[in-house]
CSV table of C-alpha atoms and ligand atoms in Angstrom, one decimal:
chain,number,residue,atom,x,y,z
A,23,MET,CA,-107.2,105.0,2.2
A,24,SER,CA,-106.8,103.1,5.4
A,25,GLU,CA,-104.1,104.3,7.8
A,26,PRO,CA,-101.2,101.9,8.5
A,27,ILE,CA,-101.2,100.6,12.1
A,28,GLN,CA,-98.3,99.4,14.2
A,29,ILE,CA,-99.0,95.8,15.0
A,30,ALA,CA,-97.2,93.3,17.2
A,31,VAL,CA,-97.7,89.5,16.5
A,32,VAL,CA,-96.4,87.3,19.3
A,33,GLY,CA,-95.5,83.8,18.0
A,34,SER,CA,-94.1,82.9,14.6
A,35,GLY,CA,-95.8,79.6,14.0
A,36,TYR,CA,-98.2,78.9,11.2
A,37,VAL,CA,-100.8,81.4,12.4
A,38,GLY,CA,-98.5,84.1,13.8
A,39,LEU,CA,-96.1,84.2,10.8
A,40,VAL,CA,-98.9,84.2,8.2
A,41,ALA,CA,-100.8,86.9,10.1
A,42,ALA,CA,-97.6,89.0,10.4
A,43,MET,CA,-96.8,88.8,6.7
A,44,CYS,CA,-100.4,89.3,5.6
A,45,PHE,CA,-100.9,92.4,7.9
A,46,ALA,CA,-97.8,93.8,6.1
A,47,GLU,CA,-99.3,92.9,2.8
A,48,MET,CA,-102.4,94.9,3.9
A,49,GLY,CA,-100.2,97.9,4.5
A,50,HIS,CA,-99.4,97.8,8.2
A,51,SER,CA,-96.1,97.8,10.0
A,52,VAL,CA,-95.5,94.7,12.0
A,53,ILE,CA,-93.1,93.4,14.7
A,54,CYS,CA,-93.2,89.6,14.9
A,55,VAL,CA,-91.9,88.4,18.3
A,56,ASP,CA,-90.7,84.9,19.1
A,57,ASN,CA,-88.7,83.8,22.1
A,58,ASP,CA,-86.8,81.2,20.0
A,59,GLU,CA,-83.6,83.1,18.9
A,60,ARG,CA,-82.8,80.5,16.2
A,61,LYS,CA,-86.3,81.0,14.6
A,62,VAL,CA,-85.9,84.7,14.7
A,63,ALA,CA,-82.5,84.6,13.0
A,64,ALA,CA,-83.8,82.2,10.3
A,65,LEU,CA,-86.8,84.5,9.6
A,66,GLN,CA,-84.5,87.5,9.4
A,67,GLY,CA,-82.4,85.6,7.0
A,68,GLY,CA,-85.4,84.8,4.7
A,69,ASP,CA,-86.1,81.2,5.7
A,70,THR,CA,-89.9,80.7,6.3
A,71,LEU,CA,-89.3,77.5,8.2
A,72,ILE,CA,-92.6,76.1,6.9
A,73,HIS,CA,-93.9,75.0,3.5
A,74,GLU,CA,-96.6,77.5,2.6
A,75,ASN,CA,-97.7,78.9,-0.7
A,76,HIS,CA,-96.9,82.7,-1.2
A,77,LEU,CA,-95.0,82.9,2.2
A,78,PRO,CA,-91.5,83.0,0.7
A,79,GLN,CA,-92.4,85.9,-1.6
A,80,LEU,CA,-94.1,87.9,1.2
A,81,LEU,CA,-91.1,87.3,3.5
A,82,GLU,CA,-88.7,88.4,0.8
A,83,ARG,CA,-90.8,91.5,0.2
A,84,TYR,CA,-91.3,92.6,3.8
A,85,ARG,CA,-88.6,91.1,6.0
A,86,ASN,CA,-86.6,93.6,8.0
A,87,THR,CA,-88.7,96.5,6.4
A,88,LYS,CA,-92.4,96.3,7.1
A,89,VAL,CA,-92.0,93.2,9.2
A,90,ARG,CA,-89.3,93.1,11.8
A,91,PHE,CA,-88.5,89.9,13.7
A,92,MET,CA,-87.3,90.1,17.3
A,93,THR,CA,-87.3,88.3,20.7
A,94,ASP,CA,-88.0,91.4,22.8
A,95,LEU,CA,-91.7,91.3,23.6
A,96,GLY,CA,-91.3,94.4,25.9
A,97,GLU,CA,-90.1,96.5,23.0
A,98,ALA,CA,-92.8,95.3,20.7
A,99,THR,CA,-95.5,96.0,23.4
A,100,ARG,CA,-94.1,99.6,23.9
A,101,SER,CA,-94.1,100.3,20.2
A,102,CYS,CA,-97.4,98.9,19.1
A,103,GLN,CA,-101.0,99.5,20.1
A,104,ALA,CA,-102.4,96.2,18.8
A,105,ILE,CA,-100.7,93.0,20.1
A,106,PHE,CA,-101.9,89.7,18.5
A,107,VAL,CA,-101.1,86.7,20.6
A,108,ALA,CA,-100.5,83.6,18.4
A,109,VAL,CA,-98.6,81.3,20.6
A,110,GLY,CA,-99.2,77.6,20.9
A,111,THR,CA,-102.0,76.2,23.0
A,112,PRO,CA,-101.0,72.5,23.1
A,113,GLN,CA,-103.3,69.8,24.4
A,114,SER,CA,-102.7,68.8,28.1
A,115,GLU,CA,-103.1,65.3,29.3
A,116,THR,CA,-106.8,65.8,30.2
A,117,GLY,CA,-107.6,67.1,26.7
A,118,ASP,CA,-107.8,70.8,27.9
A,119,ALA,CA,-105.8,73.4,26.0
A,120,ASP,CA,-102.6,74.2,27.9
A,121,LEU,CA,-102.7,78.0,28.3
A,122,SER,CA,-99.4,78.5,30.0
A,123,TYR,CA,-97.8,80.1,27.0
A,124,VAL,CA,-100.7,82.5,26.7
A,125,GLU,CA,-100.5,83.4,30.4
A,126,ALA,CA,-96.7,84.0,30.2
A,127,VAL,CA,-97.2,86.3,27.3
A,128,ALA,CA,-100.0,88.2,29.0
A,129,SER,CA,-97.8,88.8,32.1
A,130,GLU,CA,-94.9,90.0,30.0
A,131,ILE,CA,-97.1,92.4,28.0
A,132,ALA,CA,-98.5,93.7,31.3
A,133,ARG,CA,-95.0,94.6,32.5
A,134,SER,CA,-94.4,96.8,29.5
A,135,ILE,CA,-97.7,98.5,28.9
A,136,ASN,CA,-97.0,102.2,28.4
A,137,GLY,CA,-100.4,103.5,27.2
A,138,TYR,CA,-103.7,102.0,25.8
A,139,LYS,CA,-103.2,98.6,24.3
A,140,VAL,CA,-105.4,96.0,22.7
A,141,ILE,CA,-104.4,92.4,23.3
A,142,ILE,CA,-105.9,90.2,20.7
A,143,GLU,CA,-106.2,86.4,21.0
A,144,LYS,CA,-105.4,84.8,17.7
A,145,SER,CA,-104.5,81.4,19.1
A,146,THR,CA,-107.4,79.0,19.5
A,147,VAL,CA,-108.4,79.2,23.1
A,148,PRO,CA,-111.4,78.1,25.2
A,149,VAL,CA,-114.2,80.5,26.1
A,150,TYR,CA,-113.2,82.3,29.3
A,151,THR,CA,-109.5,82.8,28.2
A,152,ASN,CA,-110.1,86.6,27.6
A,153,GLU,CA,-111.2,86.9,31.2
A,154,TRP,CA,-108.1,85.2,32.4
A,155,ILE,CA,-105.8,87.4,30.3
A,156,ARG,CA,-107.6,90.4,31.6
A,157,ARG,CA,-107.2,89.2,35.2
A,158,VAL,CA,-103.5,88.4,34.7
A,159,ILE,CA,-102.8,91.9,33.3
A,160,GLU,CA,-104.7,93.6,36.1
A,161,ARG,CA,-102.8,91.5,38.7
A,162,ASN,CA,-99.6,92.9,37.3
A,163,GLY,CA,-100.8,96.4,38.3
A,164,VAL,CA,-102.2,97.7,35.0
A,165,ALA,CA,-105.3,99.9,35.2
A,166,ARG,CA,-108.5,98.4,33.7
A,167,ASP,CA,-108.9,101.3,31.3
A,168,ALA,CA,-105.4,101.0,29.9
A,169,PHE,CA,-106.1,97.9,27.8
A,170,ASP,CA,-108.8,95.7,26.2
A,171,VAL,CA,-108.7,92.0,25.4
A,172,VAL,CA,-110.3,91.0,22.1
A,173,SER,CA,-110.8,87.6,20.4
A,174,ASN,CA,-110.1,87.5,16.6
A,175,PRO,CA,-110.0,83.9,15.7
A,176,GLU,CA,-108.2,82.7,12.6
A,177,PHE,CA,-109.7,80.2,10.1
A,178,LEU,CA,-106.8,79.6,7.8
A,179,ARG,CA,-105.9,76.2,6.6
A,180,GLU,CA,-102.3,75.0,6.2
A,181,GLY,CA,-101.3,74.9,2.6
A,182,THR,CA,-103.6,77.8,1.6
A,183,ALA,CA,-103.0,79.9,4.7
A,184,VAL,CA,-102.1,83.2,2.9
A,185,GLU,CA,-105.1,83.1,0.5
A,186,ASP,CA,-107.4,82.1,3.4
A,187,PHE,CA,-106.1,85.1,5.5
A,188,LEU,CA,-106.5,87.6,2.7
A,189,HIS,CA,-109.7,86.1,1.2
A,190,PRO,CA,-111.5,84.9,4.3
A,191,ASP,CA,-115.2,83.7,4.4
A,192,ARG,CA,-115.6,86.1,7.3
A,193,ILE,CA,-113.6,88.1,9.8
A,194,VAL,CA,-114.8,87.6,13.4
A,195,ILE,CA,-114.0,90.3,15.9
A,196,GLY,CA,-115.2,89.6,19.5
A,197,ALA,CA,-114.8,92.8,21.5
A,198,ASP,CA,-116.6,94.1,24.6
A,199,SER,CA,-115.5,97.7,24.1
A,200,GLU,CA,-116.1,100.1,21.2
A,201,ARG,CA,-112.6,101.5,21.3
A,202,ALA,CA,-111.1,98.0,20.8
A,203,SER,CA,-113.5,97.0,18.0
A,204,ALA,CA,-112.8,100.3,16.2
A,205,LEU,CA,-109.1,99.5,16.2
A,206,LEU,CA,-109.6,96.0,14.9
A,207,SER,CA,-112.1,97.2,12.3
A,208,ALA,CA,-109.4,99.7,11.1
A,209,ILE,CA,-106.8,96.9,10.9
A,210,TYR,CA,-109.0,94.8,8.6
A,211,ALA,CA,-110.4,97.8,6.6
A,212,PRO,CA,-108.1,97.2,3.6
A,213,LEU,CA,-110.0,93.8,3.2
A,214,THR,CA,-113.5,94.7,4.4
A,215,GLU,CA,-113.6,97.9,2.4
A,216,GLY,CA,-112.2,96.1,-0.7
A,217,GLU,CA,-109.1,98.4,-1.1
A,218,TYR,CA,-106.6,95.5,-1.1
A,219,TYR,CA,-108.4,93.7,-4.0
A,220,ARG,CA,-108.0,96.7,-6.2
A,221,ARG,CA,-104.2,96.4,-6.2
A,222,SER,CA,-102.8,94.8,-9.3
A,223,ASP,CA,-100.3,92.8,-7.3
A,224,ALA,CA,-102.9,91.5,-4.8
A,225,ILE,CA,-102.7,87.8,-4.1
A,226,PRO,CA,-105.6,86.3,-5.9
A,227,GLY,CA,-108.5,84.6,-4.2
A,228,CYS,CA,-112.3,84.5,-3.9
A,229,CYS,CA,-112.8,88.0,-2.5
A,230,SER,CA,-112.9,91.2,-4.6
A,231,THR,CA,-113.7,94.8,-4.3
A,232,LEU,CA,-117.3,94.0,-5.2
A,233,LYS,CA,-117.3,91.1,-2.8
A,234,PRO,CA,-115.2,91.9,0.2
A,235,PRO,CA,-115.3,89.6,3.2
A,236,PRO,CA,-118.0,90.3,5.8
A,237,LEU,CA,-117.0,91.5,9.3
A,238,LEU,CA,-118.9,90.0,12.2
A,239,LEU,CA,-118.8,91.8,15.4
A,240,THR,CA,-119.6,89.7,18.5
A,241,SER,CA,-118.9,89.5,22.2
A,242,THR,CA,-115.5,88.2,23.1
A,243,LYS,CA,-116.9,85.0,24.5
A,244,SER,CA,-119.0,84.3,21.4
A,245,ALA,CA,-115.9,84.8,19.2
A,246,GLU,CA,-114.0,82.3,21.3
A,247,ILE,CA,-116.8,79.7,20.9
A,248,ILE,CA,-117.1,80.4,17.1
A,249,LYS,CA,-113.6,79.2,16.6
A,250,HIS,CA,-113.9,76.0,18.6
A,251,ALA,CA,-117.4,75.3,17.3
A,252,SER,CA,-116.2,75.8,13.6
A,253,ASN,CA,-113.4,73.3,13.9
A,254,ALA,CA,-115.5,70.8,15.9
A,255,PHE,CA,-118.3,71.1,13.2
A,256,LEU,CA,-115.8,70.5,10.4
A,257,ALA,CA,-114.4,67.5,12.2
A,258,LEU,CA,-117.9,66.2,12.8
A,259,LYS,CA,-118.6,66.4,9.0
A,260,ILE,CA,-115.5,64.4,8.3
A,261,SER,CA,-116.4,61.7,10.9
A,262,PHE,CA,-119.9,61.6,9.6
A,263,ILE,CA,-118.9,60.9,6.1
A,264,ASN,CA,-116.3,58.4,7.3
A,265,ALA,CA,-119.1,56.5,9.2
A,266,VAL,CA,-121.3,56.7,6.1
A,267,SER,CA,-118.3,55.3,4.1
A,268,ASN,CA,-118.2,52.3,6.4
A,269,LEU,CA,-121.9,51.7,5.9
A,270,CYS,CA,-121.3,52.0,2.1
A,271,GLU,CA,-118.7,49.3,2.3
A,272,ALA,CA,-121.0,47.0,4.2
A,273,ALA,CA,-123.8,47.7,1.8
A,274,ASP,CA,-121.7,47.6,-1.4
A,275,ALA,CA,-122.6,51.2,-2.2
A,276,ASN,CA,-120.3,54.0,-3.3
A,277,VAL,CA,-119.6,56.8,-0.8
A,278,GLU,CA,-118.5,59.3,-3.5
A,279,GLN,CA,-121.9,59.1,-5.0
A,280,VAL,CA,-123.5,59.4,-1.6
A,281,ALA,CA,-121.4,62.4,-0.6
A,282,GLN,CA,-122.3,64.1,-3.9
A,283,GLY,CA,-126.0,63.4,-3.3
A,284,ILE,CA,-125.8,64.8,0.3
A,285,GLY,CA,-123.6,67.7,-0.6
A,286,LEU,CA,-125.8,69.1,-3.4
A,287,ASP,CA,-128.3,70.0,-0.6
A,288,SER,CA,-127.3,73.7,-0.1
A,289,ARG,CA,-128.1,73.3,3.6
A,290,ILE,CA,-125.3,70.7,3.8
A,291,GLY,CA,-122.8,71.8,1.1
A,292,PRO,CA,-120.2,69.6,-0.6
A,293,LYS,CA,-117.1,70.6,1.3
A,294,PHE,CA,-115.4,68.5,4.0
A,295,LEU,CA,-117.3,65.4,2.9
A,296,ARG,CA,-114.2,63.6,1.6
A,297,PRO,CA,-113.9,60.2,3.3
A,298,GLY,CA,-110.4,59.0,4.2
A,299,ILE,CA,-108.2,57.7,7.0
A,300,GLY,CA,-109.5,60.3,9.5
A,301,TYR,CA,-108.7,63.9,10.2
A,302,GLY,CA,-105.3,65.0,11.6
A,303,GLY,CA,-103.2,68.0,12.0
A,304,SER,CA,-102.4,70.4,14.8
A,305,CYS,CA,-106.0,71.7,15.0
A,306,PHE,CA,-108.9,69.3,14.7
A,307,PRO,CA,-107.8,66.6,17.1
A,308,LYS,CA,-106.7,69.1,19.7
A,309,ASP,CA,-109.6,71.5,19.3
A,310,VAL,CA,-112.3,68.8,19.4
A,311,ALA,CA,-110.8,67.5,22.7
A,312,ALA,CA,-110.5,71.0,24.1
A,313,PHE,CA,-114.1,71.9,23.2
A,314,ARG,CA,-115.4,68.7,24.7
A,315,SER,CA,-113.4,69.4,27.8
A,316,VAL,CA,-114.7,73.0,28.1
A,317,ALA,CA,-118.3,71.8,27.8
A,318,GLU,CA,-117.6,69.2,30.5
A,319,GLN,CA,-116.1,71.8,32.8
A,320,MET,CA,-119.2,73.9,32.3
A,321,GLY,CA,-121.6,71.0,33.0
A,322,VAL,CA,-122.8,70.6,29.5
A,323,ASP,CA,-123.2,67.2,27.9
A,324,PHE,CA,-121.5,67.3,24.5
A,325,SER,CA,-120.8,63.5,24.1
A,326,LEU,CA,-121.5,63.9,20.4
A,327,LEU,CA,-117.8,65.1,20.3
A,328,SER,CA,-116.6,61.9,21.9
A,329,GLU,CA,-118.3,60.0,19.0
A,330,VAL,CA,-116.6,62.2,16.5
A,331,GLU,CA,-113.3,61.3,18.1
A,332,LYS,CA,-114.1,57.6,18.3
A,333,ILE,CA,-115.0,57.4,14.6
A,334,ASN,CA,-111.8,59.2,13.8
A,335,VAL,CA,-109.6,56.7,15.7
A,336,ASN,CA,-111.5,53.7,14.3
A,337,GLN,CA,-111.0,54.9,10.8
A,338,LYS,CA,-107.2,54.2,11.0
A,339,LYS,CA,-107.9,50.7,12.5
A,340,ARG,CA,-110.3,50.0,9.6
A,341,PHE,CA,-107.6,51.0,7.1
A,342,LEU,CA,-105.1,48.6,8.7
A,343,SER,CA,-107.7,45.8,8.5
A,344,LYS,CA,-108.3,46.7,4.9
A,345,VAL,CA,-104.6,46.2,4.1
A,346,ARG,CA,-104.6,43.0,6.0
A,347,SER,CA,-107.6,41.7,4.1
A,348,ALA,CA,-105.7,42.4,0.8
A,349,LEU,CA,-102.4,40.8,1.9
A,350,TRP,CA,-103.7,38.1,4.3
A,351,THR,CA,-100.7,38.4,6.7
A,352,LEU,CA,-98.7,41.5,7.4
A,353,ARG,CA,-95.5,40.3,9.0
A,354,GLY,CA,-92.6,40.7,6.6
A,355,LYS,CA,-94.6,42.4,3.9
A,356,ARG,CA,-93.0,45.3,2.1
A,357,LEU,CA,-95.3,48.3,1.9
A,358,ALA,CA,-94.8,51.4,-0.3
A,359,VAL,CA,-96.3,54.4,1.6
A,360,LEU,CA,-97.2,57.5,-0.3
A,361,GLY,CA,-97.7,60.5,2.0
A,362,LEU,CA,-96.7,61.3,5.5
A,363,ALA,CA,-98.0,64.8,6.0
A,364,PHE,CA,-101.5,65.1,7.6
A,365,LYS,CA,-102.9,66.3,4.3
A,366,GLY,CA,-101.5,67.4,0.9
A,367,ASP,CA,-99.7,70.7,0.2
A,368,THR,CA,-98.0,70.8,3.6
A,369,ASP,CA,-94.9,69.4,5.3
A,370,ASP,CA,-96.7,69.3,8.6
A,371,ILE,CA,-96.9,65.8,10.2
A,372,ARG,CA,-98.4,66.8,13.6
A,373,GLU,CA,-101.2,64.3,14.5
A,374,SER,CA,-100.8,62.9,10.9
A,375,PRO,CA,-103.0,59.8,10.4
A,376,ALA,CA,-100.3,58.7,7.9
A,377,ILE,CA,-97.6,58.7,10.6
A,378,ASP,CA,-99.9,56.8,13.0
A,379,LEU,CA,-100.6,54.2,10.3
A,380,VAL,CA,-96.9,53.8,9.5
A,381,GLN,CA,-96.3,53.1,13.2
A,382,MET,CA,-99.1,50.6,13.3
A,383,PHE,CA,-97.7,48.8,10.2
A,384,LEU,CA,-94.2,48.8,11.7
A,385,GLY,CA,-95.8,47.3,14.8
A,386,GLU,CA,-97.3,44.5,12.7
A,387,GLY,CA,-93.8,43.7,11.4
A,388,CYS,CA,-94.1,45.3,7.9
A,389,THR,CA,-91.2,46.9,6.1
A,390,ILE,CA,-92.0,50.4,4.9
A,391,VAL,CA,-90.5,52.5,2.1
A,392,ALA,CA,-92.1,55.9,2.3
A,393,TYR,CA,-92.2,58.9,0.0
A,394,ASP,CA,-93.7,62.4,0.6
A,395,PRO,CA,-93.0,65.4,-1.6
A,396,ALA,CA,-92.4,67.7,1.4
A,397,ALA,CA,-92.7,66.0,4.8
A,398,MET,CA,-89.9,63.5,4.8
A,399,LYS,CA,-87.4,65.6,6.7
A,400,ARG,CA,-89.9,66.1,9.5
A,401,ALA,CA,-91.0,62.5,9.4
A,402,GLU,CA,-87.4,61.2,9.8
A,403,ALA,CA,-87.3,62.8,13.2
A,404,GLU,CA,-90.4,60.9,14.3
A,405,LEU,CA,-89.7,57.7,12.3
A,406,PRO,CA,-85.9,57.3,12.1
A,407,PRO,CA,-84.6,55.2,9.2
A,408,SER,CA,-83.9,51.6,10.2
A,409,ILE,CA,-84.0,48.2,8.6
A,410,GLN,CA,-87.8,48.3,8.7
A,411,MET,CA,-88.2,52.0,7.8
A,412,SER,CA,-86.7,53.8,4.8
A,413,TYR,CA,-87.4,56.7,2.6
A,414,ALA,CA,-87.5,57.0,-1.2
A,415,ALA,CA,-86.8,59.9,-3.5
A,416,GLY,CA,-90.0,59.3,-5.6
A,417,VAL,CA,-93.1,57.2,-6.2
A,418,ALA,CA,-91.3,54.6,-8.4
A,419,GLU,CA,-88.5,54.1,-5.9
A,420,ALA,CA,-90.9,53.6,-3.0
A,421,ALA,CA,-93.0,51.2,-5.0
A,422,LYS,CA,-90.1,49.0,-6.2
A,423,ASP,CA,-90.7,45.4,-5.2
A,424,ALA,CA,-93.6,46.4,-2.9
A,425,ASP,CA,-96.3,43.9,-1.9
A,426,ALA,CA,-98.8,46.8,-1.9
A,427,LEU,CA,-98.8,50.5,-2.3
A,428,LEU,CA,-100.7,52.6,0.2
A,429,ILE,CA,-101.8,56.2,-0.5
A,430,LEU,CA,-102.1,58.0,2.8
A,431,THR,CA,-101.9,61.7,1.9
A,432,ASP,CA,-103.9,63.6,-0.8
A,433,TRP,CA,-101.0,65.1,-2.7
A,434,GLN,CA,-101.8,66.0,-6.3
A,435,GLU,CA,-98.7,64.1,-7.4
A,436,PHE,CA,-100.2,60.8,-6.1
A,437,ALA,CA,-103.3,61.4,-8.2
A,438,ASN,CA,-101.2,61.5,-11.4
A,439,MET,CA,-98.9,58.5,-11.1
A,440,ASP,CA,-97.5,56.6,-14.1
A,441,LEU,CA,-99.6,53.5,-13.6
A,442,GLU,CA,-97.8,51.4,-16.2
A,443,GLN,CA,-94.4,52.1,-14.6
A,444,LEU,CA,-95.9,51.4,-11.1
A,445,ARG,CA,-97.2,48.0,-12.3
A,446,GLU,CA,-93.9,47.1,-13.7
A,447,VAL,CA,-91.9,47.9,-10.5
A,448,MET,CA,-94.2,46.5,-7.9
A,449,ARG,CA,-94.1,42.9,-6.7
A,450,TYR,CA,-97.9,42.7,-6.8
A,451,PRO,CA,-100.1,45.3,-8.4
A,452,ILE,CA,-102.1,46.2,-5.3
A,453,VAL,CA,-103.0,49.8,-4.4
A,454,ILE,CA,-104.9,50.6,-1.2
A,455,ASP,CA,-106.0,54.2,-1.3
A,456,GLY,CA,-106.9,56.0,1.9
A,457,ARG,CA,-107.8,59.1,0.0
A,458,ASN,CA,-109.9,57.9,-2.9
A,459,LEU,CA,-107.7,59.6,-5.5
A,460,TYR,CA,-108.5,57.1,-8.3
A,461,ASP,CA,-111.5,55.9,-10.2
A,462,PRO,CA,-111.7,52.1,-9.3
A,463,ARG,CA,-112.6,51.2,-12.9
A,464,HIS,CA,-109.5,53.0,-14.2
A,465,MET,CA,-107.3,51.1,-11.8
A,466,ILE,CA,-108.8,47.8,-12.9
A,467,ASP,CA,-108.2,48.7,-16.5
A,468,ASN,CA,-104.6,49.3,-15.6
A,469,GLY,CA,-104.3,45.9,-14.0
A,470,PHE,CA,-104.5,46.8,-10.3
A,471,THR,CA,-106.3,45.4,-7.4
A,472,TYR,CA,-107.6,48.6,-5.9
A,473,LEU,CA,-109.1,49.1,-2.5
A,474,SER,CA,-110.4,52.5,-1.4
A,475,ILE,CA,-112.7,54.0,1.2
A,476,GLY,CA,-116.4,53.4,1.0
A,477,ARG,CA,-116.4,52.0,-2.5
A,478,PRO,CA,-116.6,48.4,-3.6
A,479,ALA,CA,-113.2,46.6,-3.9
A,480,ALA,CA,-112.0,46.7,-7.5
A,481,THR,CA,-110.2,43.5,-8.7
A,482,PRO,CA,-109.1,42.6,-12.2
A,483,ILE,CA,-111.1,39.7,-13.6
A,484,ARG,CA,-108.2,37.2,-13.3
A,485,GLU,CA,-108.5,37.5,-9.6
A,486,THR,CA,-111.7,36.4,-7.8
A,487,ALA,CA,-114.3,39.2,-7.4
A,488,THR,CA,-116.0,41.3,-10.0
A,489,LEU,CA,-116.6,45.0,-9.7
A,490,VAL,CA,-119.9,46.6,-9.2
A,491,ILE,CA,-119.9,50.4,-9.1
B,25,UGA,C1,-108.2,73.5,10.0
B,25,UGA,C2,-109.5,74.3,9.5
B,25,UGA,O1,-109.9,73.8,8.3
B,25,UGA,C3,-109.2,75.8,9.5
B,25,UGA,O2,-110.3,76.5,9.2
B,25,UGA,C4,-108.6,76.2,10.9
B,25,UGA,O3,-108.3,77.6,10.8
B,25,UGA,C5,-107.4,75.4,11.2
B,25,UGA,O4,-107.8,74.0,11.3
B,25,UGA,C6,-106.9,75.9,12.6
B,25,UGA,O5,-107.7,75.8,13.5
B,25,UGA,O6,-105.8,76.4,12.7
B,25,UGA,P1,-106.0,72.5,8.8
B,25,UGA,O7,-105.7,71.9,10.1
B,25,UGA,O8,-105.0,73.3,8.1
B,25,UGA,O9,-107.2,73.6,9.0
B,25,UGA,O10,-106.5,71.4,7.8
B,25,UGA,P2,-107.9,71.0,7.0
B,25,UGA,O11,-107.7,71.3,5.6
B,25,UGA,O12,-109.1,71.5,7.7
B,25,UGA,O13,-107.8,69.4,7.2
B,25,UGA,C7,-107.8,68.8,8.5
B,25,UGA,C8,-107.8,67.3,8.4
B,25,UGA,O14,-109.0,66.8,7.9
B,25,UGA,C9,-106.7,66.7,7.4
B,25,UGA,O15,-106.1,65.6,8.0
B,25,UGA,C10,-107.5,66.4,6.2
B,25,UGA,O16,-106.9,65.4,5.4
B,25,UGA,C11,-108.8,65.9,6.8
B,25,UGA,N1,-110.0,66.1,5.9
B,25,UGA,C12,-110.4,67.3,5.5
B,25,UGA,C13,-110.7,64.9,5.5
B,25,UGA,O17,-110.4,63.8,5.9
B,25,UGA,N2,-111.8,65.1,4.7
B,25,UGA,C14,-112.2,66.3,4.3
B,25,UGA,O18,-113.3,66.3,3.6
B,25,UGA,C15,-111.5,67.4,4.6
């Protein structure tokens, strides 16, 4: 049996909180530190603050027992050997990652070091960050052999974060010392040795005792690059299929068929080939920009990443043009907007293409009635209710008297709408789907004009065009 380890996790955002709860689930004792007293109080009281599957149950099970929340990083440093840093690395004006929170945490840890410690970067950081952390700690008077800095990037997705953490495709440990890599290997042993999956109450997922996740040991710098390169590559895949979808529209082909044809090649794979209104979220936009900036600083031409970004920005503009092409003029039109989160199954609206599009439509003089199953509270802070902008309690309410209905987030609920009811309440039966949730023929059969991404426009016979799929 693996030995429980005392772990500190600094930062209680998506990555930090999920890591803290999952380390507890794996059998370790965790102190989760955040300098936001209100957040700490909420977590102590059982409020997860974010919408994430399994998290409420894990918080209920471990809060104030195996996971303690506090604001005192000094105490956490003194009581734990492994200190995971999962604080924000926002984008600065130049596109670089702003590492000031990481630096502040490193200095504070340095002031409390009372024995050998391993400081682990969990936040997404540019290659060279481990060297800076090391330098900051040494500058604070800590001897070089009293600590190590390790990179252990996280690949979890919002919405499935807990499963992704406990059932990862791989665990990457970038360490330049054997002592540090041994500690990290011990922390992940319940997963890599398959013990966790033997438990009857284990959270289910794709790993098992017979198929535990592989552990990849690398240098610290390689691990830092693995994280940025993974996100940049996934963003590239999305921009690639979005560019292909534009070509499909021009050529009257069907991008879903093309994506299937490409994805069946095992060297390419079917995942992350869903066309849409562009990628968003707190990671891809920021990480692609940061990776491009790191390459630039190191004198490497990686302009491919600028193209990825350009296609992503254009995808939103193309969607706006699509809506305009369906409605002729936009000023004064009433649009039902389904989805505000940057993707389904989350309440996160950071860098959400849906929010950007709503802002663009408001700028065009449209009136918006929006509905999202989880993200409306957050959206209201960004898009306050007004004469032009309001929120509905459900799909039918949003669609009432609408000139068109726009699907902007891939929530399952939007893929199962009552089409008959929708047709009855809308002013015109026009659906413009930025996530390709419906079969165009099905929408025609239900009397809708249906425009989607990279597929021929579908219009009932009584209107002008015919459908060729
Ligand atoms: C992403 C990565 O998938 C995780 O591996 C990584 O750990 C995380 O960033 C991070 O760095 O923290 P996440 O931001 O939660 O996870 O969201 P994704 O599921 O990757 O989706 C990102 C965006 O791409 C969304 O706007 C989504 O709608 C869009 N997307 C995704 C597409 O447009 N098409 C696709 O085929 C897939």
